[in-house]
Tab-separated table of C-alpha atoms in Angstrom:
chain	number	residue	atom	x	y	z
A	1	MET	CA	-30.175	65.796	21.630
A	2	LYS	CA	-28.731	67.219	18.407
A	3	ARG	CA	-25.251	66.200	19.522
A	4	LYS	CA	-26.406	62.566	20.094
A	5	ILE	CA	-27.902	62.370	16.599
A	6	THR	CA	-24.777	63.833	14.989
A	7	LEU	CA	-22.568	61.418	16.903
A	8	SER	CA	-24.811	58.464	15.976
A	9	ILE	CA	-24.753	59.426	12.292
A	10	ALA	CA	-20.961	59.817	12.339
A	11	LEU	CA	-20.550	56.436	14.019
A	12	ALA	CA	-22.928	54.714	11.585
A	13	LEU	CA	-21.197	56.329	8.602
A	14	SER	CA	-17.749	55.238	9.800
A	15	VAL	CA	-18.978	51.643	10.267
A	16	VAL	CA	-20.433	51.635	6.734
A	17	LEU	CA	-17.213	53.065	5.261
A	18	LEU	CA	-15.067	50.542	7.107
A	19	SER	CA	-17.202	47.671	5.861
A	20	LEU	CA	-16.818	48.892	2.258
A	21	MET	CA	-13.047	49.112	2.466
A	22	SER	CA	-11.024	46.145	1.258
A	23	SER	CA	-7.442	45.272	1.892
A	24	ASP	CA	-5.152	44.371	-1.003
A	25	SER	CA	-2.832	42.458	1.288
A	26	SER	CA	-3.700	38.862	1.912
A	27	VAL	CA	-2.302	36.636	4.572
A	28	GLN	CA	-1.290	33.237	3.294
A	29	ALA	CA	-0.240	30.535	5.667
A	30	ALA	CA	3.075	28.902	4.928
A	31	ARG	CA	2.484	25.397	3.659
A	32	GLN	CA	4.046	22.612	5.687
A	33	PHE	CA	5.121	19.249	4.281
A	34	THR	CA	5.501	16.396	6.754
A	35	ALA	CA	6.937	12.894	6.550
A	36	ASP	CA	5.924	10.796	9.581
A	37	THR	CA	6.929	7.181	10.227
A	38	GLY	CA	4.235	6.545	12.795
A	39	ILE	CA	5.224	4.457	15.813
A	40	VAL	CA	7.757	1.757	14.948
A	41	SER	CA	8.661	-1.158	17.237
A	42	LEU	CA	12.376	-1.902	17.206
A	43	GLY	CA	14.127	-5.090	18.192
A	44	PRO	CA	17.323	-5.394	20.216
A	45	ASN	CA	20.296	-3.569	18.646
A	46	GLN	CA	18.122	-1.717	16.133
A	47	ILE	CA	17.742	1.970	15.357
A	48	LEU	CA	15.358	3.908	13.141
A	49	ARG	CA	17.307	6.009	10.613
A	50	LEU	CA	15.710	8.815	8.597
A	51	THR	CA	17.549	10.453	5.705
A	52	VAL	CA	16.798	13.627	3.760
A	53	ALA	CA	18.677	14.786	0.655
A	54	GLU	CA	18.887	18.304	-0.751
A	55	GLN	CA	17.443	18.690	-4.206
A	56	ASP	CA	18.123	22.002	-5.962
A	57	ASP	CA	18.244	24.866	-3.507
A	58	PRO	CA	19.255	25.287	0.114
A	59	PHE	CA	16.406	24.574	2.511
A	60	PHE	CA	15.641	24.013	6.173
A	61	PHE	CA	13.808	21.115	7.747
A	62	ASP	CA	12.887	20.150	11.273
A	63	ALA	CA	13.679	16.629	12.455
A	64	ALA	CA	11.860	15.261	15.490
A	65	ALA	CA	12.656	12.031	17.315
A	66	ILE	CA	10.065	10.667	19.731
A	67	ARG	CA	10.592	7.675	22.006
A	68	TYR	CA	7.657	5.962	23.710
A	69	ALA	CA	7.459	4.043	26.981
A	70	GLY	CA	5.303	0.951	27.425
A	71	GLY	CA	1.844	1.452	28.708
A	72	ILE	CA	-1.083	-0.295	30.266
A	73	CYS	CA	-3.155	-2.686	28.148
A	74	ASN	CA	-6.857	-3.336	28.610
A	75	SER	CA	-8.596	-6.724	28.331
A	76	GLU	CA	-9.160	-6.226	24.563
A	77	GLY	CA	-5.424	-5.850	23.966
A	78	VAL	CA	-5.451	-2.088	23.366
A	79	CYS	CA	-2.374	-0.521	24.935
A	80	LYS	CA	-1.686	3.134	25.708
A	81	HIS	CA	1.877	4.408	25.478
A	82	THR	CA	3.352	7.667	26.693
A	83	VAL	CA	6.126	9.835	25.300
A	84	ALA	CA	9.320	9.024	27.188
A	85	SER	CA	11.493	11.596	25.390
A	86	GLN	CA	11.275	13.964	22.464
A	87	THR	CA	13.975	15.954	20.673
A	88	SER	CA	13.944	18.133	17.592
A	89	ASN	CA	16.548	19.908	15.501
A	90	ARG	CA	16.428	22.476	12.708
A	91	ILE	CA	18.802	21.471	9.916
A	92	ARG	CA	19.874	23.393	6.814
A	93	LEU	CA	20.971	21.545	3.699
A	94	MET	CA	22.950	23.130	0.897
A	95	PRO	CA	23.131	21.834	-2.704
A	96	GLY	CA	24.818	18.428	-2.771
A	97	GLU	CA	24.241	17.729	0.936
A	98	ALA	CA	22.208	15.099	2.741
A	99	ALA	CA	21.390	14.513	6.392
A	100	SER	CA	20.467	11.493	8.449
A	101	PHE	CA	19.435	11.071	12.037
A	102	ASP	CA	19.147	7.952	14.141
A	103	ILE	CA	16.565	7.194	16.772
A	104	PRO	CA	17.633	4.408	19.138
A	105	GLY	CA	15.014	1.995	20.473
A	106	THR	CA	13.519	2.469	23.893
A	107	GLY	CA	13.996	-1.140	24.952
A	108	ASN	CA	10.405	-1.018	26.101
A	109	TRP	CA	8.237	0.008	23.206
A	110	GLY	CA	8.526	2.153	20.076
A	111	VAL	CA	9.944	5.193	18.344
A	112	ARG	CA	8.682	7.720	15.814
A	113	GLY	CA	10.456	10.041	13.375
A	114	ILE	CA	8.932	13.186	11.891
A	115	VAL	CA	10.489	15.481	9.280
A	116	THR	CA	8.792	18.802	8.491
A	117	SER	CA	9.692	21.481	5.954
A	118	ASN	CA	8.124	24.217	3.880
A	119	ARG	CA	9.384	22.352	0.774
A	120	ARG	CA	8.486	19.071	-0.836
A	121	MET	CA	11.042	16.430	0.046
A	122	VAL	CA	11.779	12.724	-0.022
A	123	VAL	CA	12.582	11.069	3.298
A	124	ASN	CA	13.860	7.502	3.595
A	125	ALA	CA	13.116	5.539	6.768
A	126	GLN	CA	15.092	2.382	7.544
A	127	ILE	CA	15.592	0.025	10.440
A	128	ILE	CA	19.321	-0.567	10.904
A	129	ASP	CA	21.061	-3.311	12.896
A	130	VAL	CA	23.691	-1.379	14.858
A	131	GLU	CA	25.978	-4.387	15.328
A	132	THR	CA	26.268	-5.304	11.643
A	133	GLY	CA	25.286	-2.013	9.994
A	134	ASN	CA	22.863	-3.943	7.788
A	135	VAL	CA	19.507	-2.533	6.753
A	136	ASP	CA	16.965	-4.868	8.377
A	137	ALA	CA	13.961	-3.150	6.811
A	138	ILE	CA	12.978	-0.203	4.686
A	139	ILE	CA	9.855	1.145	6.322
A	140	ALA	CA	8.896	3.471	3.543
A	141	ILE	CA	10.084	6.111	1.212
A	142	LEU	CA	8.064	8.964	2.602
A	143	ILE	CA	7.328	11.664	0.081
A	144	ALA	CA	6.089	14.819	1.732
A	145	LEU	CA	3.963	16.461	-0.944
């Protein structure tokens, strides 16, 4: 009986001491900045081009290209689309460098470009006519803040 009481007191004391202890180390999640075009419908001979330019220091970013296939529409005109293909690349830019990546149309529905980094960045999104090289539209200047 005495052994049970001693063990219970030791266990209770260790729980109290553990609850009073604090850790000086704190875990902070790395902040992510994302520029996302949303789904863009492209016409014949068009591509979606995203560009990212380096600012002051070298940095990495992830570029994702998603292509959607046409889906089934209900009587209200709401259509569901599925991912037909998805690719991503990790790219490193040094001072004075820029990168661009093109996402060709699916011929059936739309495309989407996503750029993610742990740094603030400016991403340009344009629709380009591949036959003429002309910019048909500037979707947005996406600032990932």
